[in-house]
GROMACS .gro file of C-alpha atoms in nm:
model
  488
    1UNK     CA    1   2.211   2.613   1.220
    2UNK     CA    2   1.948   2.759   0.990
    3UNK     CA    3   1.890   2.604   0.650
    4UNK     CA    4   1.722   2.701   0.322
    5UNK     CA    5   1.525   2.436   0.133
    6UNK     CA    6   1.474   2.527  -0.234
    7UNK     CA    7   1.215   2.338  -0.437
    8UNK     CA    8   1.147   2.404  -0.808
    9UNK     CA    9   0.839   2.280  -0.992
   10UNK     CA   10   0.840   2.191  -1.365
   11UNK     CA   11   0.513   2.108  -1.540
   12UNK     CA   12   0.362   2.137  -1.885
   13UNK     CA   13   0.028   1.978  -1.986
   14UNK     CA   14  -0.064   1.831  -2.322
   15UNK     CA   15  -0.283   2.112  -2.454
   16UNK     CA   16  -0.600   2.018  -2.639
   17UNK     CA   17  -0.674   2.121  -2.994
   18UNK     CA   18  -1.005   2.281  -3.095
   19UNK     CA   19  -1.237   1.985  -3.078
   20UNK     CA   20  -1.590   2.041  -3.202
   21UNK     CA   21  -1.914   1.853  -3.137
   22UNK     CA   22  -1.907   1.693  -3.482
   23UNK     CA   23  -1.563   1.546  -3.411
   24UNK     CA   24  -1.707   1.320  -3.142
   25UNK     CA   25  -1.689   0.961  -3.262
   26UNK     CA   26  -1.482   1.056  -3.567
   27UNK     CA   27  -1.153   1.192  -3.434
   28UNK     CA   28  -0.977   1.026  -3.143
   29UNK     CA   29  -0.666   1.245  -3.138
   30UNK     CA   30  -0.716   1.540  -2.904
   31UNK     CA   31  -0.388   1.733  -2.882
   32UNK     CA   32  -0.247   2.051  -3.032
   33UNK     CA   33   0.101   1.930  -3.123
   34UNK     CA   34   0.206   2.262  -3.271
   35UNK     CA   35   0.117   2.456  -2.956
   36UNK     CA   36   0.278   2.198  -2.729
   37UNK     CA   37   0.601   2.203  -2.930
   38UNK     CA   38   0.609   2.583  -2.952
   39UNK     CA   39   0.536   2.653  -2.585
   40UNK     CA   40   0.769   2.401  -2.425
   41UNK     CA   41   1.054   2.483  -2.666
   42UNK     CA   42   1.018   2.856  -2.603
   43UNK     CA   43   1.001   2.825  -2.224
   44UNK     CA   44   1.292   2.579  -2.221
   45UNK     CA   45   1.513   2.818  -2.417
   46UNK     CA   46   1.448   3.123  -2.202
   47UNK     CA   47   1.388   2.961  -1.863
   48UNK     CA   48   1.439   2.589  -1.803
   49UNK     CA   49   1.776   2.549  -1.972
   50UNK     CA   50   1.947   2.867  -1.840
   51UNK     CA   51   1.800   2.804  -1.493
   52UNK     CA   52   1.935   2.448  -1.488
   53UNK     CA   53   2.274   2.578  -1.602
   54UNK     CA   54   2.269   2.830  -1.317
   55UNK     CA   55   2.193   2.556  -1.066
   56UNK     CA   56   2.486   2.352  -1.198
   57UNK     CA   57   2.720   2.649  -1.160
   58UNK     CA   58   2.592   2.714  -0.807
   59UNK     CA   59   2.667   2.354  -0.709
   60UNK     CA   60   3.012   2.358  -0.869
   61UNK     CA   61   3.118   2.698  -0.734
   62UNK     CA   62   2.998   2.616  -0.382
   63UNK     CA   63   3.170   2.275  -0.404
   64UNK     CA   64   2.845   2.096  -0.334
   65UNK     CA   65   2.724   2.323  -0.054
   66UNK     CA   66   2.423   2.435  -0.257
   67UNK     CA   67   2.143   2.180  -0.264
   68UNK     CA   68   1.786   2.188  -0.391
   69UNK     CA   69   1.490   1.975  -0.499
   70UNK     CA   70   1.312   1.949  -0.832
   71UNK     CA   71   0.971   1.804  -0.910
   72UNK     CA   72   0.891   1.744  -1.277
   73UNK     CA   73   0.567   1.586  -1.397
   74UNK     CA   74   0.545   1.288  -1.629
   75UNK     CA   75   0.364   1.489  -1.896
   76UNK     CA   76   0.644   1.746  -1.893
   77UNK     CA   77   0.911   1.475  -1.915
   78UNK     CA   78   0.738   1.319  -2.216
   79UNK     CA   79   0.738   1.654  -2.396
   80UNK     CA   80   1.101   1.721  -2.308
   81UNK     CA   81   1.195   1.380  -2.448
   82UNK     CA   82   1.010   1.463  -2.768
   83UNK     CA   83   1.090   1.831  -2.820
   84UNK     CA   84   1.379   1.936  -2.591
   85UNK     CA   85   1.594   1.628  -2.515
   86UNK     CA   86   1.890   1.848  -2.422
   87UNK     CA   87   1.703   1.959  -2.110
   88UNK     CA   88   1.671   1.596  -1.999
   89UNK     CA   89   2.050   1.575  -2.026
   90UNK     CA   90   2.084   1.880  -1.801
   91UNK     CA   91   1.852   1.726  -1.543
   92UNK     CA   92   2.063   1.410  -1.548
   93UNK     CA   93   2.375   1.618  -1.483
   94UNK     CA   94   2.201   1.784  -1.189
   95UNK     CA   95   2.104   1.444  -1.052
   96UNK     CA   96   2.460   1.313  -1.093
   97UNK     CA   97   2.595   1.590  -0.868
   98UNK     CA   98   2.424   1.429  -0.570
   99UNK     CA   99   2.302   1.774  -0.465
  100UNK     CA  100   1.963   1.767  -0.638
  101UNK     CA  101   1.673   1.559  -0.514
  102UNK     CA  102   1.377   1.462  -0.732
  103UNK     CA  103   1.040   1.453  -0.557
  104UNK     CA  104   0.742   1.225  -0.606
  105UNK     CA  105   0.413   1.352  -0.747
  106UNK     CA  106   0.126   1.250  -0.974
  107UNK     CA  107   0.242   1.159  -1.323
  108UNK     CA  108  -0.021   1.370  -1.499
  109UNK     CA  109  -0.031   1.663  -1.253
  110UNK     CA  110  -0.380   1.546  -1.165
  111UNK     CA  111  -0.625   1.611  -0.881
  112UNK     CA  112  -0.686   1.238  -0.841
  113UNK     CA  113  -0.605   1.261  -0.468
  114UNK     CA  114  -0.935   1.447  -0.424
  115UNK     CA  115  -1.149   1.195  -0.612
  116UNK     CA  116  -0.988   0.855  -0.657
  117UNK     CA  117  -0.731   0.725  -0.402
  118UNK     CA  118  -0.652   0.419  -0.615
  119UNK     CA  119  -0.577   0.634  -0.920
  120UNK     CA  120  -0.368   0.868  -0.705
  121UNK     CA  121  -0.152   0.583  -0.575
  122UNK     CA  122  -0.107   0.434  -0.921
  123UNK     CA  123  -0.006   0.764  -1.081
  124UNK     CA  124   0.251   0.838  -0.813
  125UNK     CA  125   0.394   0.489  -0.856
  126UNK     CA  126   0.421   0.534  -1.234
  127UNK     CA  127   0.587   0.874  -1.183
  128UNK     CA  128   0.839   0.727  -0.936
  129UNK     CA  129   0.934   0.463  -1.193
  130UNK     CA  130   0.984   0.731  -1.459
  131UNK     CA  131   1.217   0.925  -1.225
  132UNK     CA  132   1.405   0.604  -1.143
  133UNK     CA  133   1.448   0.517  -1.512
  134UNK     CA  134   1.569   0.864  -1.614
  135UNK     CA  135   1.766   0.985  -1.313
  136UNK     CA  136   1.835   0.679  -1.101
  137UNK     CA  137   1.659   0.819  -0.793
  138UNK     CA  138   1.377   0.676  -0.582
  139UNK     CA  139   1.178   0.971  -0.439
  140UNK     CA  140   1.135   0.980  -0.062
  141UNK     CA  141   0.925   1.296  -0.025
  142UNK     CA  142   0.592   1.363  -0.196
  143UNK     CA  143   0.485   1.686  -0.359
  144UNK     CA  144   0.117   1.650  -0.450
  145UNK     CA  145  -0.027   1.844  -0.745
  146UNK     CA  146  -0.037   2.218  -0.667
  147UNK     CA  147   0.076   2.132  -0.310
  148UNK     CA  148  -0.273   1.995  -0.236
  149UNK     CA  149  -0.284   1.841   0.113
  150UNK     CA  150  -0.526   1.760   0.395
  151UNK     CA  151  -0.549   1.526   0.694
  152UNK     CA  152  -0.740   1.268   0.491
  153UNK     CA  153  -0.443   1.220   0.255
  154UNK     CA  154  -0.172   1.182   0.519
  155UNK     CA  155  -0.231   0.812   0.611
  156UNK     CA  156  -0.231   0.710   0.245
  157UNK     CA  157   0.088   0.908   0.172
  158UNK     CA  158   0.260   0.742   0.469
  159UNK     CA  159   0.133   0.398   0.361
  160UNK     CA  160   0.278   0.460   0.015
  161UNK     CA  161   0.623   0.472   0.176
  162UNK     CA  162   0.700   0.845   0.188
  163UNK     CA  163   0.869   0.999   0.491
  164UNK     CA  164   0.752   1.352   0.423
  165UNK     CA  165   0.522   1.575   0.221
  166UNK     CA  166   0.553   1.940   0.122
  167UNK     CA  167   0.260   2.178   0.114
  168UNK     CA  168   0.152   2.541   0.152
  169UNK     CA  169   0.214   2.734   0.472
  170UNK     CA  170  -0.141   2.872   0.458
  171UNK     CA  171  -0.211   3.146   0.713
  172UNK     CA  172  -0.556   3.015   0.801
  173UNK     CA  173  -0.396   2.682   0.892
  174UNK     CA  174  -0.088   2.807   1.075
  175UNK     CA  175  -0.248   3.093   1.267
  176UNK     CA  176   0.024   3.224   1.495
  177UNK     CA  177   0.262   2.939   1.411
  178UNK     CA  178   0.567   2.984   1.187
  179UNK     CA  179   0.620   2.788   0.865
  180UNK     CA  180   0.992   2.770   0.945
  181UNK     CA  181   0.969   2.442   1.134
  182UNK     CA  182   0.908   2.077   1.054
  183UNK     CA  183   0.563   1.956   1.160
  184UNK     CA  184   0.402   1.612   1.178
  185UNK     CA  185   0.065   1.517   1.031
  186UNK     CA  186  -0.216   1.506   1.285
  187UNK     CA  187  -0.373   1.200   1.118
  188UNK     CA  188  -0.041   1.019   1.064
  189UNK     CA  189   0.221   1.143   1.315
  190UNK     CA  190   0.507   0.957   1.147
  191UNK     CA  191   0.462   1.166   0.832
  192UNK     CA  192   0.656   1.494   0.843
  193UNK     CA  193   0.537   1.815   0.678
  194UNK     CA  194   0.746   2.093   0.520
  195UNK     CA  195   0.560   2.422   0.472
  196UNK     CA  196   0.624   2.687   0.208
  197UNK     CA  197   0.729   3.026   0.344
  198UNK     CA  198   0.495   3.253   0.149
  199UNK     CA  199   0.666   3.582   0.222
  200UNK     CA  200   1.018   3.482   0.123
  201UNK     CA  201   0.902   3.277  -0.176
  202UNK     CA  202   0.687   3.554  -0.319
  203UNK     CA  203   0.963   3.812  -0.273
  204UNK     CA  204   1.128   3.626  -0.562
  205UNK     CA  205   0.831   3.501  -0.764
  206UNK     CA  206   0.613   3.813  -0.759
  207UNK     CA  207   0.797   4.116  -0.624
  208UNK     CA  208   1.149   4.078  -0.759
  209UNK     CA  209   1.102   4.306  -1.062
  210UNK     CA  210   0.821   4.522  -0.920
  211UNK     CA  211   0.959   4.876  -0.924
  212UNK     CA  212   0.669   4.995  -0.705
  213UNK     CA  213   0.778   4.764  -0.423
  214UNK     CA  214   0.934   4.956  -0.137
  215UNK     CA  215   1.218   4.701  -0.114
  216UNK     CA  216   1.305   4.722  -0.484
  217UNK     CA  217   1.565   4.631  -0.601
  218UNK     CA  218   1.606   4.298  -0.426
  219UNK     CA  219   1.969   4.191  -0.398
  220UNK     CA  220   2.111   3.858  -0.284
  221UNK     CA  221   2.283   4.000   0.026
  222UNK     CA  222   1.966   4.183   0.134
  223UNK     CA  223   1.758   3.870   0.087
  224UNK     CA  224   1.996   3.647   0.286
  225UNK     CA  225   2.009   3.910   0.564
  226UNK     CA  226   1.629   3.889   0.592
  227UNK     CA  227   1.646   3.510   0.630
  228UNK     CA  228   1.933   3.534   0.879
  229UNK     CA  229   1.734   3.777   1.091
  230UNK     CA  230   1.452   3.530   1.155
  231UNK     CA  231   1.444   3.387   1.512
  232UNK     CA  232   1.744   3.165   1.572
  233UNK     CA  233   1.531   2.873   1.691
  234UNK     CA  234   1.349   2.852   1.357
  235UNK     CA  235   1.492   2.551   1.177
  236UNK     CA  236   1.432   2.586   0.806
  237UNK     CA  237   1.306   2.833   0.544
  238UNK     CA  238   1.124   2.655   0.261
  239UNK     CA  239   1.133   2.840  -0.071
  240UNK     CA  240   0.892   2.670  -0.313
  241UNK     CA  241   0.836   2.805  -0.666
  242UNK     CA  242   0.802   2.720  -1.036
  243UNK     CA  243   1.128   2.703  -1.228
  244UNK     CA  244   0.968   2.932  -1.492
  245UNK     CA  245   1.014   3.217  -1.243
  246UNK     CA  246   1.373   3.234  -1.362
  247UNK     CA  247   1.376   3.369  -1.716
  248UNK     CA  248   1.001   3.358  -1.790
  249UNK     CA  249   0.795   3.517  -1.509
  250UNK     CA  250   1.103   3.722  -1.419
  251UNK     CA  251   1.290   3.787  -1.747
  252UNK     CA  252   1.667   3.757  -1.775
  253UNK     CA  253   1.691   4.136  -1.810
  254UNK     CA  254   1.577   4.182  -1.449
  255UNK     CA  255   1.898   4.021  -1.324
  256UNK     CA  256   1.713   3.721  -1.179
  257UNK     CA  257   1.984   3.471  -1.276
  258UNK     CA  258   2.262   3.679  -1.119
  259UNK     CA  259   2.050   3.709  -0.804
  260UNK     CA  260   2.001   3.332  -0.787
  261UNK     CA  261   2.367   3.246  -0.844
  262UNK     CA  262   2.484   3.491  -0.576
  263UNK     CA  263   2.272   3.335  -0.299
  264UNK     CA  264   2.514   3.052  -0.195
  265UNK     CA  265   2.803   3.294  -0.139
  266UNK     CA  266   2.609   3.528   0.089
  267UNK     CA  267   2.442   3.236   0.268
  268UNK     CA  268   2.786   3.090   0.349
  269UNK     CA  269   2.892   3.423   0.497
  270UNK     CA  270   2.593   3.413   0.732
  271UNK     CA  271   2.641   3.046   0.821
  272UNK     CA  272   2.319   2.940   0.646
  273UNK     CA  273   2.312   2.596   0.485
  274UNK     CA  274   2.111   2.456   0.195
  275UNK     CA  275   1.937   2.122   0.225
  276UNK     CA  276   1.702   1.894   0.035
  277UNK     CA  277   1.354   1.797   0.164
  278UNK     CA  278   1.460   1.438   0.244
  279UNK     CA  279   1.756   1.567   0.448
  280UNK     CA  280   1.530   1.806   0.639
  281UNK     CA  281   1.279   1.529   0.708
  282UNK     CA  282   1.553   1.292   0.825
  283UNK     CA  283   1.746   1.532   1.048
  284UNK     CA  284   1.492   1.775   1.192
  285UNK     CA  285   1.241   1.681   1.458
  286UNK     CA  286   0.882   1.802   1.427
  287UNK     CA  287   0.786   2.068   1.680
  288UNK     CA  288   0.413   1.993   1.677
  289UNK     CA  289   0.131   1.819   1.495
  290UNK     CA  290  -0.047   2.013   1.221
  291UNK     CA  291  -0.412   1.950   1.137
  292UNK     CA  292  -0.552   2.043   0.794
  293UNK     CA  293  -0.920   1.954   0.788
  294UNK     CA  294  -0.993   2.078   0.436
  295UNK     CA  295  -0.769   2.056   0.127
  296UNK     CA  296  -0.524   2.342   0.083
  297UNK     CA  297  -0.301   2.439  -0.213
  298UNK     CA  298  -0.057   2.712  -0.311
  299UNK     CA  299  -0.296   2.879  -0.558
  300UNK     CA  300  -0.476   3.211  -0.524
  301UNK     CA  301  -0.529   3.413  -0.210
  302UNK     CA  302  -0.764   3.154  -0.060
  303UNK     CA  303  -0.500   2.879  -0.076
  304UNK     CA  304  -0.771   2.619  -0.138
  305UNK     CA  305  -0.884   2.409  -0.437
  306UNK     CA  306  -1.132   2.664  -0.578
  307UNK     CA  307  -0.896   2.746  -0.865
  308UNK     CA  308  -0.985   2.405  -1.015
  309UNK     CA  309  -1.312   2.309  -0.846
  310UNK     CA  310  -1.471   2.642  -0.761
  311UNK     CA  311  -1.767   2.648  -1.002
  312UNK     CA  312  -2.031   2.421  -1.154
  313UNK     CA  313  -1.850   2.391  -1.486
  314UNK     CA  314  -1.535   2.261  -1.321
  315UNK     CA  315  -1.720   2.019  -1.094
  316UNK     CA  316  -1.930   1.884  -1.381
  317UNK     CA  317  -1.620   1.811  -1.590
  318UNK     CA  318  -1.427   1.674  -1.292
  319UNK     CA  319  -1.702   1.434  -1.180
  320UNK     CA  320  -1.768   1.318  -1.536
  321UNK     CA  321  -1.402   1.240  -1.589
  322UNK     CA  322  -1.356   1.034  -1.274
  323UNK     CA  323  -1.686   0.849  -1.321
  324UNK     CA  324  -1.505   0.618  -1.568
  325UNK     CA  325  -1.183   0.584  -1.372
  326UNK     CA  326  -1.242   0.229  -1.253
  327UNK     CA  327  -1.326   0.107  -1.605
  328UNK     CA  328  -1.017   0.268  -1.754
  329UNK     CA  329  -0.795   0.100  -1.495
  330UNK     CA  330  -0.947  -0.234  -1.589
  331UNK     CA  331  -0.856  -0.196  -1.956
  332UNK     CA  332  -0.528  -0.284  -2.126
  333UNK     CA  333  -0.561  -0.040  -2.416
  334UNK     CA  334  -0.237   0.161  -2.404
  335UNK     CA  335  -0.372   0.454  -2.609
  336UNK     CA  336  -0.685   0.481  -2.394
  337UNK     CA  337  -0.479   0.487  -2.075
  338UNK     CA  338  -0.249   0.752  -2.219
  339UNK     CA  339  -0.543   0.978  -2.300
  340UNK     CA  340  -0.683   0.910  -1.953
  341UNK     CA  341  -0.363   1.049  -1.800
  342UNK     CA  342  -0.344   1.353  -2.026
  343UNK     CA  343  -0.709   1.447  -1.964
  344UNK     CA  344  -0.653   1.447  -1.587
  345UNK     CA  345  -0.407   1.739  -1.589
  346UNK     CA  346  -0.532   2.004  -1.346
  347UNK     CA  347  -0.466   2.272  -1.609
  348UNK     CA  348  -0.782   2.177  -1.800
  349UNK     CA  349  -0.995   2.264  -1.496
  350UNK     CA  350  -0.788   2.575  -1.419
  351UNK     CA  351  -0.882   2.717  -1.761
  352UNK     CA  352  -1.251   2.689  -1.663
  353UNK     CA  353  -1.214   2.916  -1.359
  354UNK     CA  354  -1.464   3.204  -1.348
  355UNK     CA  355  -1.304   3.391  -1.059
  356UNK     CA  356  -1.343   3.767  -1.103
  357UNK     CA  357  -1.123   3.874  -0.816
  358UNK     CA  358  -0.763   3.987  -0.845
  359UNK     CA  359  -0.669   3.629  -0.931
  360UNK     CA  360  -0.880   3.640  -1.247
  361UNK     CA  361  -0.597   3.784  -1.454
  362UNK     CA  362  -0.371   3.501  -1.344
  363UNK     CA  363  -0.620   3.238  -1.456
  364UNK     CA  364  -0.670   3.396  -1.799
  365UNK     CA  365  -0.296   3.453  -1.845
  366UNK     CA  366  -0.226   3.081  -1.881
  367UNK     CA  367  -0.541   2.982  -2.069
  368UNK     CA  368  -0.537   2.920  -2.446
  369UNK     CA  369  -0.914   2.987  -2.454
  370UNK     CA  370  -1.101   3.316  -2.488
  371UNK     CA  371  -1.338   3.239  -2.200
  372UNK     CA  372  -1.383   2.974  -1.929
  373UNK     CA  373  -1.696   2.858  -2.114
  374UNK     CA  374  -1.491   2.790  -2.428
  375UNK     CA  375  -1.251   2.585  -2.216
  376UNK     CA  376  -1.541   2.389  -2.068
  377UNK     CA  377  -1.709   2.324  -2.406
  378UNK     CA  378  -1.390   2.210  -2.573
  379UNK     CA  379  -1.294   1.982  -2.285
  380UNK     CA  380  -1.640   1.825  -2.260
  381UNK     CA  381  -1.642   1.749  -2.634
  382UNK     CA  382  -1.311   1.567  -2.595
  383UNK     CA  383  -1.432   1.392  -2.282
  384UNK     CA  384  -1.751   1.280  -2.460
  385UNK     CA  385  -1.547   1.108  -2.731
  386UNK     CA  386  -1.318   0.954  -2.471
  387UNK     CA  387  -1.613   0.811  -2.278
  388UNK     CA  388  -1.758   0.666  -2.601
  389UNK     CA  389  -1.431   0.479  -2.650
  390UNK     CA  390  -1.441   0.352  -2.290
  391UNK     CA  391  -1.802   0.233  -2.334
  392UNK     CA  392  -1.710   0.047  -2.653
  393UNK     CA  393  -1.479  -0.170  -2.447
  394UNK     CA  394  -1.673  -0.171  -2.120
  395UNK     CA  395  -2.045  -0.086  -2.163
  396UNK     CA  396  -2.208   0.125  -1.896
  397UNK     CA  397  -2.501  -0.121  -1.891
  398UNK     CA  398  -2.276  -0.352  -1.687
  399UNK     CA  399  -2.212  -0.224  -1.339
  400UNK     CA  400  -1.857  -0.195  -1.212
  401UNK     CA  401  -1.872  -0.495  -0.978
  402UNK     CA  402  -2.011  -0.728  -1.246
  403UNK     CA  403  -1.760  -0.597  -1.500
  404UNK     CA  404  -1.474  -0.641  -1.256
  405UNK     CA  405  -1.587  -0.999  -1.183
  406UNK     CA  406  -1.608  -1.087  -1.553
  407UNK     CA  407  -1.268  -0.937  -1.626
  408UNK     CA  408  -1.124  -1.115  -1.324
  409UNK     CA  409  -1.253  -1.448  -1.460
  410UNK     CA  410  -1.119  -1.374  -1.809
  411UNK     CA  411  -0.778  -1.279  -1.675
  412UNK     CA  412  -0.764  -1.588  -1.456
  413UNK     CA  413  -0.836  -1.799  -1.763
  414UNK     CA  414  -0.569  -1.612  -1.956
  415UNK     CA  415  -0.318  -1.675  -1.678
  416UNK     CA  416  -0.417  -2.045  -1.668
  417UNK     CA  417  -0.373  -2.076  -2.045
  418UNK     CA  418  -0.040  -1.900  -2.020
  419UNK     CA  419   0.070  -2.139  -1.744
  420UNK     CA  420  -0.033  -2.445  -1.949
  421UNK     CA  421   0.150  -2.309  -2.253
  422UNK     CA  422   0.462  -2.263  -2.044
  423UNK     CA  423   0.433  -2.620  -1.912
  424UNK     CA  424   0.386  -2.757  -2.265
  425UNK     CA  425   0.688  -2.560  -2.384
  426UNK     CA  426   0.893  -2.690  -2.093
  427UNK     CA  427   0.794  -3.049  -2.172
  428UNK     CA  428   0.882  -3.003  -2.539
  429UNK     CA  429   1.226  -2.873  -2.444
  430UNK     CA  430   1.278  -3.167  -2.205
  431UNK     CA  431   1.192  -3.415  -2.482
  432UNK     CA  432   1.430  -3.244  -2.723
  433UNK     CA  433   1.702  -3.247  -2.459
  434UNK     CA  434   1.642  -3.618  -2.390
  435UNK     CA  435   1.663  -3.702  -2.760
  436UNK     CA  436   1.984  -3.506  -2.798
  437UNK     CA  437   2.142  -3.688  -2.503
  438UNK     CA  438   2.030  -4.027  -2.638
  439UNK     CA  439   2.183  -3.961  -2.981
  440UNK     CA  440   2.501  -3.832  -2.822
  441UNK     CA  441   2.530  -4.146  -2.608
  442UNK     CA  442   2.487  -4.370  -2.914
  443UNK     CA  443   2.750  -4.174  -3.099
  444UNK     CA  444   2.996  -4.205  -2.810
  445UNK     CA  445   2.938  -4.581  -2.793
  446UNK     CA  446   2.991  -4.610  -3.165
  447UNK     CA  447   3.316  -4.418  -3.150
  448UNK     CA  448   3.434  -4.631  -2.859
  449UNK     CA  449   3.385  -4.940  -3.072
  450UNK     CA  450   3.552  -4.770  -3.368
  451UNK     CA  451   3.255  -4.831  -3.582
  452UNK     CA  452   2.970  -4.644  -3.727
  453UNK     CA  453   2.652  -4.597  -3.532
  454UNK     CA  454   2.482  -4.847  -3.768
  455UNK     CA  455   2.733  -5.122  -3.686
  456UNK     CA  456   2.720  -5.030  -3.323
  457UNK     CA  457   2.356  -5.128  -3.323
  458UNK     CA  458   2.443  -5.475  -3.466
  459UNK     CA  459   2.737  -5.523  -3.234
  460UNK     CA  460   2.540  -5.624  -2.929
  461UNK     CA  461   2.380  -5.908  -3.134
  462UNK     CA  462   2.723  -6.023  -3.249
  463UNK     CA  463   2.854  -6.018  -2.896
  464UNK     CA  464   2.555  -6.209  -2.775
  465UNK     CA  465   2.608  -6.467  -3.043
  466UNK     CA  466   2.974  -6.499  -2.951
  467UNK     CA  467   2.890  -6.564  -2.591
  468UNK     CA  468   2.656  -6.856  -2.672
  469UNK     CA  469   2.820  -7.196  -2.601
  470UNK     CA  470   2.913  -7.397  -2.911
  471UNK     CA  471   2.681  -7.684  -3.002
  472UNK     CA  472   2.792  -8.016  -2.846
  473UNK     CA  473   2.892  -8.276  -3.107
  474UNK     CA  474   2.816  -8.644  -3.038
  475UNK     CA  475   3.124  -8.834  -2.925
  476UNK     CA  476   3.201  -9.140  -3.139
  477UNK     CA  477   3.286  -9.437  -2.918
  478UNK     CA  478   3.628  -9.588  -2.986
  479UNK     CA  479   3.598  -9.921  -3.161
  480UNK     CA  480   3.756 -10.210  -2.966
  481UNK     CA  481   4.102 -10.314  -3.081
  482UNK     CA  482   4.100 -10.676  -3.193
  483UNK     CA  483   4.402 -10.890  -3.101
  484UNK     CA  484   4.647 -10.962  -3.380
  485UNK     CA  485   4.603 -11.326  -3.476
  486UNK     CA  486   4.871 -11.332  -3.735
  487UNK     CA  487   5.126 -11.592  -3.651
  488UNK     CA  488   5.486 -11.499  -3.641
   0.00000   0.00000   0.00000
């Protein structure tokens, strides 16, 4: 039986304020709180909240037959908690249905997988914990930032405990193959791969409201008929898209919500199921191994990483940022680590893109800057101040190995001191406990003797005295009785 696997992405970065050269060293707060509040509140009202409500209705009306996956970044969750807590409640309701799976990804929507494997693993772990705390789920399938994937990443993803990964069904990778199957990673055969179906996904994300499209208008029954007409042996159709498509990219007035909510009914008529990525990975067998020699993504026509690392500006900022990664991980400064996460968001590098092809409009559409050079200058000013703060704690004059050794020694000493303190505390408690027992025993003895504790202390002496034998008195010898000489 054919199945549809829906996956919705939710991400918002912490946008930077205008940060000038003269702010370096003087201002350590980098974020535009007004813009962050305004943007996430506005998108939540017209997209996230009504879309989540639609998903809830689809699950309820289909009696649990509709299933989907959601991936939401840590930076987005933090902003929802601060500005739109009601959306967190909706996500919890979706999780409670048992029909919505939350995927793993990098906490900060970072490109750390391309530069720093240790940072990548740590961020995914932190994100998993956030999902566990909020929604009670432990992710089993990984969705890397912007669906970035290559053979080099597969062994690490498998070692991190994930059964599957989702990525782009790029044409230059698939060739004649279909994305409508489960594949296994060439470099880690136990890791299964789910591939986005570009054509069916973009029919919704890009062409739904395009009146010039020869298939306009797109209706739910037409769309399901297209999926049903795919070869019967094809296992699964993966529809991956941003949740903003519903209500933001495709406004409510286009009928996008009605289209979405009608899909389960027409799918049931055609015998098409809905499944989550973990279910697909568990139940479907891979048909072949898939090799991806160079990193791919779901961005732009090239489906590579050039949207973030395609020019000298982007690479300069990217390399500068990750040059201090090891030092930041060594520190315990909570504020420094928070800024480290926020500055890793891929969006900052996306704004620096200088692509002049048809994708150029897309890049500028999401950027708060007038030009890519403005984005680069602003980011590098912020990064300069951040690096100054890192150097204040861990000077660059000390190489990483020496610094790591020194910190290791310091932390060992701290642990030893902590252990000794615990032992001293334990001994103190034992002494107090002993004293309490001793006093209690004396009190019980005193009560048993029906006397005060003070008398009880004297009692043993009295008893001892009583037990001593009495002093022997000298016996007086009986005087001899003289005979009576008196005559009668």
